[in-house]
Tab-separated table of C-alpha atoms in Angstrom:
chain	number	residue	atom	x	y	z
I	274	MET	CA	-31.630	-50.616	-58.348
I	275	THR	CA	-30.765	-50.615	-55.006
I	276	ARG	CA	-27.388	-49.716	-53.099
I	277	ARG	CA	-26.931	-52.515	-50.248
I	278	LEU	CA	-25.981	-50.604	-46.678
I	279	HIS	CA	-22.940	-52.410	-45.333
I	280	VAL	CA	-23.574	-51.174	-41.779
I	281	THR	CA	-20.065	-50.418	-39.600
I	282	THR	CA	-19.679	-49.794	-36.555
I	283	GLY	CA	-17.719	-46.970	-34.934
I	284	PHE	CA	-14.660	-49.327	-34.647
I	285	ASP	CA	-14.554	-50.684	-38.010
I	286	MET	CA	-14.464	-46.837	-38.903
I	287	THR	CA	-11.738	-46.050	-36.864
I	288	ARG	CA	-9.783	-49.017	-38.614
I	289	MET	CA	-10.974	-48.498	-41.918
I	290	LEU	CA	-9.047	-44.515	-40.988
I	291	LEU	CA	-6.151	-46.337	-39.914
I	292	LYS	CA	-5.624	-48.300	-43.012
I	293	ILE	CA	-6.209	-45.456	-45.290
I	294	ALA	CA	-3.466	-43.291	-43.266
I	295	GLY	CA	-1.307	-46.094	-43.349
I	296	ALA	CA	-1.766	-47.061	-47.155
I	297	ALA	CA	-0.949	-43.203	-47.675
I	298	LEU	CA	1.947	-43.218	-45.710
I	299	LEU	CA	3.308	-46.343	-47.343
I	300	VAL	CA	3.030	-45.002	-50.898
I	301	GLY	CA	4.898	-42.015	-49.774
I	302	ALA	CA	7.894	-44.049	-48.204
I	303	LEU	CA	7.780	-46.659	-51.144
I	304	SER	CA	7.754	-44.133	-54.213
I	305	PRO	CA	10.664	-42.511	-54.700
I	306	SER	CA	8.660	-40.018	-57.440
I	307	LEU	CA	7.172	-38.657	-54.756
I	308	LEU	CA	9.723	-37.726	-52.804
I	309	LEU	CA	10.598	-33.934	-52.476
I	310	ALA	CA	14.344	-33.489	-53.905
I	311	GLN	CA	15.333	-30.080	-53.318
I	312	SER	CA	13.969	-26.823	-52.222
I	313	GLY	CA	12.359	-24.317	-54.905
I	314	ASP	CA	12.876	-20.686	-55.663
I	315	ALA	CA	9.705	-18.514	-55.772
I	316	ALA	CA	11.065	-16.399	-57.854
I	317	ALA	CA	12.796	-18.293	-60.467
I	318	GLY	CA	9.095	-20.606	-60.505
I	319	GLN	CA	7.440	-17.020	-61.360
I	320	GLY	CA	9.220	-17.248	-64.607
I	321	LYS	CA	8.705	-20.427	-65.316
I	322	ALA	CA	5.135	-20.385	-64.822
I	323	ALA	CA	4.288	-17.597	-67.735
I	324	ALA	CA	4.032	-21.352	-69.645
I	325	CYS	CA	1.268	-22.203	-66.844
I	326	ALA	CA	-0.719	-19.270	-67.582
I	327	ALA	CA	-3.244	-20.097	-70.139
I	328	CYS	CA	-4.927	-23.019	-68.085
I	329	HIS	CA	-3.793	-21.684	-64.513
I	330	GLY	CA	-3.882	-17.977	-64.337
I	331	GLN	CA	-0.920	-15.312	-63.851
I	332	ASN	CA	-0.827	-16.323	-60.525
I	333	GLY	CA	-2.255	-19.455	-59.803
I	334	VAL	CA	-6.055	-18.574	-60.014
I	335	ALA	CA	-7.522	-20.365	-63.219
I	336	PRO	CA	-9.454	-18.368	-65.529
I	337	SER	CA	-11.738	-21.341	-66.383
I	338	ALA	CA	-13.642	-23.607	-64.072
I	339	GLU	CA	-12.847	-26.670	-65.329
I	340	PHE	CA	-9.011	-25.831	-64.180
I	341	PRO	CA	-7.875	-26.138	-61.106
I	342	SER	CA	-6.243	-22.772	-58.926
I	343	LEU	CA	-2.722	-23.452	-57.892
I	344	ALA	CA	-2.451	-20.498	-55.960
I	345	GLY	CA	-2.420	-21.098	-52.190
I	346	GLN	CA	-1.774	-24.843	-52.876
I	347	VAL	CA	0.103	-26.567	-49.993
I	348	PRO	CA	3.828	-26.586	-50.020
I	349	GLY	CA	5.218	-29.817	-51.858
I	350	TYR	CA	1.971	-31.092	-53.464
I	351	ILE	CA	2.302	-29.382	-56.822
I	352	ALA	CA	5.953	-30.570	-56.986
I	353	THR	CA	4.504	-34.471	-56.496
I	354	GLN	CA	1.762	-34.112	-59.123
I	355	LEU	CA	4.232	-32.676	-61.560
I	356	ARG	CA	6.599	-35.576	-61.124
I	357	LEU	CA	3.541	-38.318	-61.246
I	358	PHE	CA	2.969	-36.590	-64.718
I	359	LYS	CA	6.249	-36.931	-66.148
I	360	ASP	CA	6.630	-40.552	-64.534
I	361	LYS	CA	3.071	-41.119	-66.383
I	362	GLU	CA	1.764	-42.377	-63.267
I	363	ARG	CA	-1.193	-39.171	-63.793
I	364	GLU	CA	-2.463	-39.043	-67.198
I	365	ASN	CA	-3.843	-36.043	-68.857
I	366	ALA	CA	-3.326	-34.989	-72.251
I	367	ILE	CA	-2.328	-31.565	-71.607
I	368	MET	CA	-0.148	-32.033	-68.669
I	369	ALA	CA	2.085	-35.032	-70.224
I	370	GLY	CA	3.390	-32.337	-72.903
I	371	MET	CA	3.791	-29.594	-70.624
I	372	VAL	CA	6.385	-31.650	-67.966
I	373	ILE	CA	8.205	-33.512	-70.652
I	374	GLY	CA	11.222	-30.824	-70.743
I	375	LEU	CA	10.437	-29.887	-66.406
I	376	SER	CA	13.807	-30.686	-63.932
I	377	GLU	CA	13.149	-31.299	-60.536
I	378	GLN	CA	14.489	-28.280	-59.932
I	379	ASP	CA	11.971	-26.460	-62.142
I	380	MET	CA	9.349	-28.281	-60.508
I	381	ALA	CA	10.217	-27.486	-57.174
I	382	ASP	CA	10.379	-23.746	-58.014
I	383	LEU	CA	6.803	-23.851	-59.387
I	384	ASP	CA	5.651	-25.488	-56.254
I	385	ALA	CA	7.308	-22.443	-54.582
I	386	PHE	CA	6.108	-20.074	-56.486
I	387	TYR	CA	2.196	-21.549	-56.362
I	388	SER	CA	2.347	-22.116	-53.200
I	389	SER	CA	3.468	-18.734	-52.112
I	390	GLN	CA	0.428	-16.876	-53.880
I	391	PRO	CA	-2.747	-15.552	-51.897
I	392	ALA	CA	-5.477	-18.751	-52.489
I	393	ILE	CA	-8.816	-17.377	-53.112
I	394	ALA	CA	-11.977	-17.401	-51.050
I	395	GLY	CA	-14.954	-20.084	-52.206
I	396	SER	CA	-18.428	-19.035	-52.336
I	397	ILE	CA	-22.003	-20.346	-52.998
I	398	THR	CA	-25.334	-19.163	-53.728
I	399	PRO	CA	-28.383	-18.728	-51.182
I	400	GLU	CA	-29.826	-21.267	-53.108
I	401	GLN	CA	-27.179	-23.312	-52.505
I	402	GLU	CA	-27.174	-23.813	-48.756
I	403	GLU	CA	-29.313	-26.740	-48.069
I	404	GLN	CA	-27.047	-28.761	-50.008
I	405	ALA	CA	-24.064	-27.233	-48.232
I	406	LEU	CA	-25.676	-28.510	-45.441
I	407	ALA	CA	-25.574	-32.174	-46.690
I	408	GLY	CA	-22.058	-31.786	-48.207
I	409	ARG	CA	-20.908	-30.147	-44.629
I	410	ALA	CA	-22.168	-33.461	-42.885
I	411	LEU	CA	-20.720	-35.537	-45.308
I	412	TYR	CA	-17.389	-33.613	-45.081
I	413	ARG	CA	-16.986	-33.219	-41.269
I	414	SER	CA	-18.214	-36.630	-40.387
I	415	GLY	CA	-18.051	-39.166	-43.461
I	416	ASN	CA	-20.551	-41.498	-43.761
I	417	ALA	CA	-20.312	-44.893	-41.833
I	418	ASP	CA	-22.668	-46.934	-43.448
I	419	TYR	CA	-20.600	-46.801	-46.979
I	420	GLN	CA	-17.381	-46.876	-45.134
I	421	ILE	CA	-16.581	-43.100	-46.681
I	422	PRO	CA	-14.428	-41.467	-44.192
I	423	ALA	CA	-14.720	-37.422	-43.353
I	424	CYS	CA	-12.891	-35.203	-45.839
I	425	MET	CA	-11.410	-33.276	-43.183
I	426	SER	CA	-9.570	-35.682	-41.671
I	427	CYS	CA	-6.889	-35.139	-44.579
I	428	HIS	CA	-8.040	-31.586	-46.270
I	429	ALA	CA	-8.796	-29.682	-42.911
I	430	PRO	CA	-11.695	-28.225	-41.720
I	431	ASP	CA	-11.638	-25.376	-43.679
I	432	GLY	CA	-10.335	-27.156	-46.666
I	433	ALA	CA	-7.016	-25.546	-46.495
I	434	GLY	CA	-4.955	-29.260	-46.694
I	435	ILE	CA	-2.152	-30.795	-44.830
I	436	ALA	CA	0.951	-30.446	-46.504
I	437	PRO	CA	3.009	-31.943	-48.821
I	438	LYS	CA	0.568	-34.981	-49.757
I	439	PHE	CA	-3.091	-33.244	-49.020
I	440	PRO	CA	-4.134	-30.867	-51.192
I	441	ARG	CA	-5.891	-27.614	-50.344
I	442	LEU	CA	-9.556	-27.818	-51.460
I	443	ALA	CA	-10.972	-24.399	-50.645
I	444	GLY	CA	-11.133	-21.932	-53.635
I	445	GLN	CA	-11.149	-24.536	-56.216
I	446	SER	CA	-14.474	-24.400	-58.574
I	447	PRO	CA	-17.300	-26.767	-58.468
I	448	VAL	CA	-17.029	-27.498	-62.165
I	449	TYR	CA	-13.332	-28.846	-61.163
I	450	ILE	CA	-14.251	-30.559	-57.782
I	451	LYS	CA	-16.885	-32.392	-59.330
I	452	SER	CA	-15.209	-33.803	-62.463
I	453	SER	CA	-12.024	-34.757	-59.927
I	454	LEU	CA	-14.645	-36.770	-57.836
I	455	LEU	CA	-16.344	-38.058	-60.666
I	456	ALA	CA	-12.639	-39.322	-62.163
I	457	TYR	CA	-11.613	-40.756	-59.012
I	458	LYS	CA	-15.067	-42.658	-58.886
I	459	ASP	CA	-14.764	-43.901	-62.176
I	460	GLY	CA	-10.800	-45.145	-62.266
I	461	ARG	CA	-9.866	-42.106	-64.411
I	462	ARG	CA	-7.353	-41.335	-61.565
I	463	LYS	CA	-6.029	-44.233	-59.768
I	464	ASN	CA	-2.755	-42.897	-58.291
I	465	ASN	CA	-3.825	-41.948	-54.953
I	466	ILE	CA	-6.462	-43.285	-51.895
I	467	MET	CA	-9.007	-41.194	-53.338
I	468	SER	CA	-10.390	-43.653	-55.983
I	469	HIS	CA	-11.224	-46.102	-53.360
I	470	ILE	CA	-13.117	-42.967	-50.940
I	471	ALA	CA	-14.921	-41.588	-54.054
I	472	PHE	CA	-15.878	-45.008	-55.539
I	473	PRO	CA	-18.728	-45.459	-53.141
I	474	LEU	CA	-20.126	-41.880	-53.155
I	475	SER	CA	-23.421	-41.647	-54.844
I	476	MET	CA	-24.296	-38.801	-57.577
I	477	GLU	CA	-26.727	-36.821	-54.836
I	478	GLN	CA	-23.652	-37.003	-52.601
I	479	ILE	CA	-21.002	-35.376	-54.984
I	480	GLU	CA	-23.006	-32.837	-55.302
I	481	ALA	CA	-23.493	-31.906	-52.106
I	482	LEU	CA	-19.832	-32.507	-51.861
I	483	THR	CA	-19.581	-30.090	-54.505
I	484	VAL	CA	-21.335	-27.429	-53.002
I	485	TYR	CA	-20.089	-27.359	-49.866
I	486	ILE	CA	-16.366	-27.432	-50.858
I	487	SER	CA	-16.916	-24.828	-53.213
I	488	GLY	CA	-17.667	-22.465	-50.451
I	489	LEU	CA	-14.861	-22.882	-47.932
I	490	ASN	CA	-12.499	-20.332	-47.102
């Protein structure tokens, strides 16, 4: 089965990027659950984070590749995701139970703690360098034929993210990066614009992006 290419012009890509940016802003403007309610206390958040350590590590560095590292995440993003879990706008069996008793202040404190922790650096092996080059091209330039915008437009050239809406990707494990892209592609994660961006990605593109992103610092 062959994929049909939709050839777009530079103007089409620019228009699409503007639509994506506008949609992201509109979601943030219309959804009360995405608003940052209050400032967090990192010291208080450290104590509250003890319940999160089994999956995300004592200081936000996940001990298992299947879970995301939270250390150094952009301020505001973790609190937003916790609210989405609590409001059942984002589904995850483990997190659904973890957020039940969290108050707005708890979420703000956890956000403040994790965002204050030093982020970890990514790395790849020499054998992955060729695949990383393909991922780099997609991450930095996108693919007009498939209407895929450049990842760095939202996540920054170094993967550091743009607070508060666009998360840090640098330092995440390849297992988590790939599983997240697949979840967006097949609709299991559908609470933001990434479901539209990931849908046209091929497995080859997902693999290349996974390698490149996992090596960002």
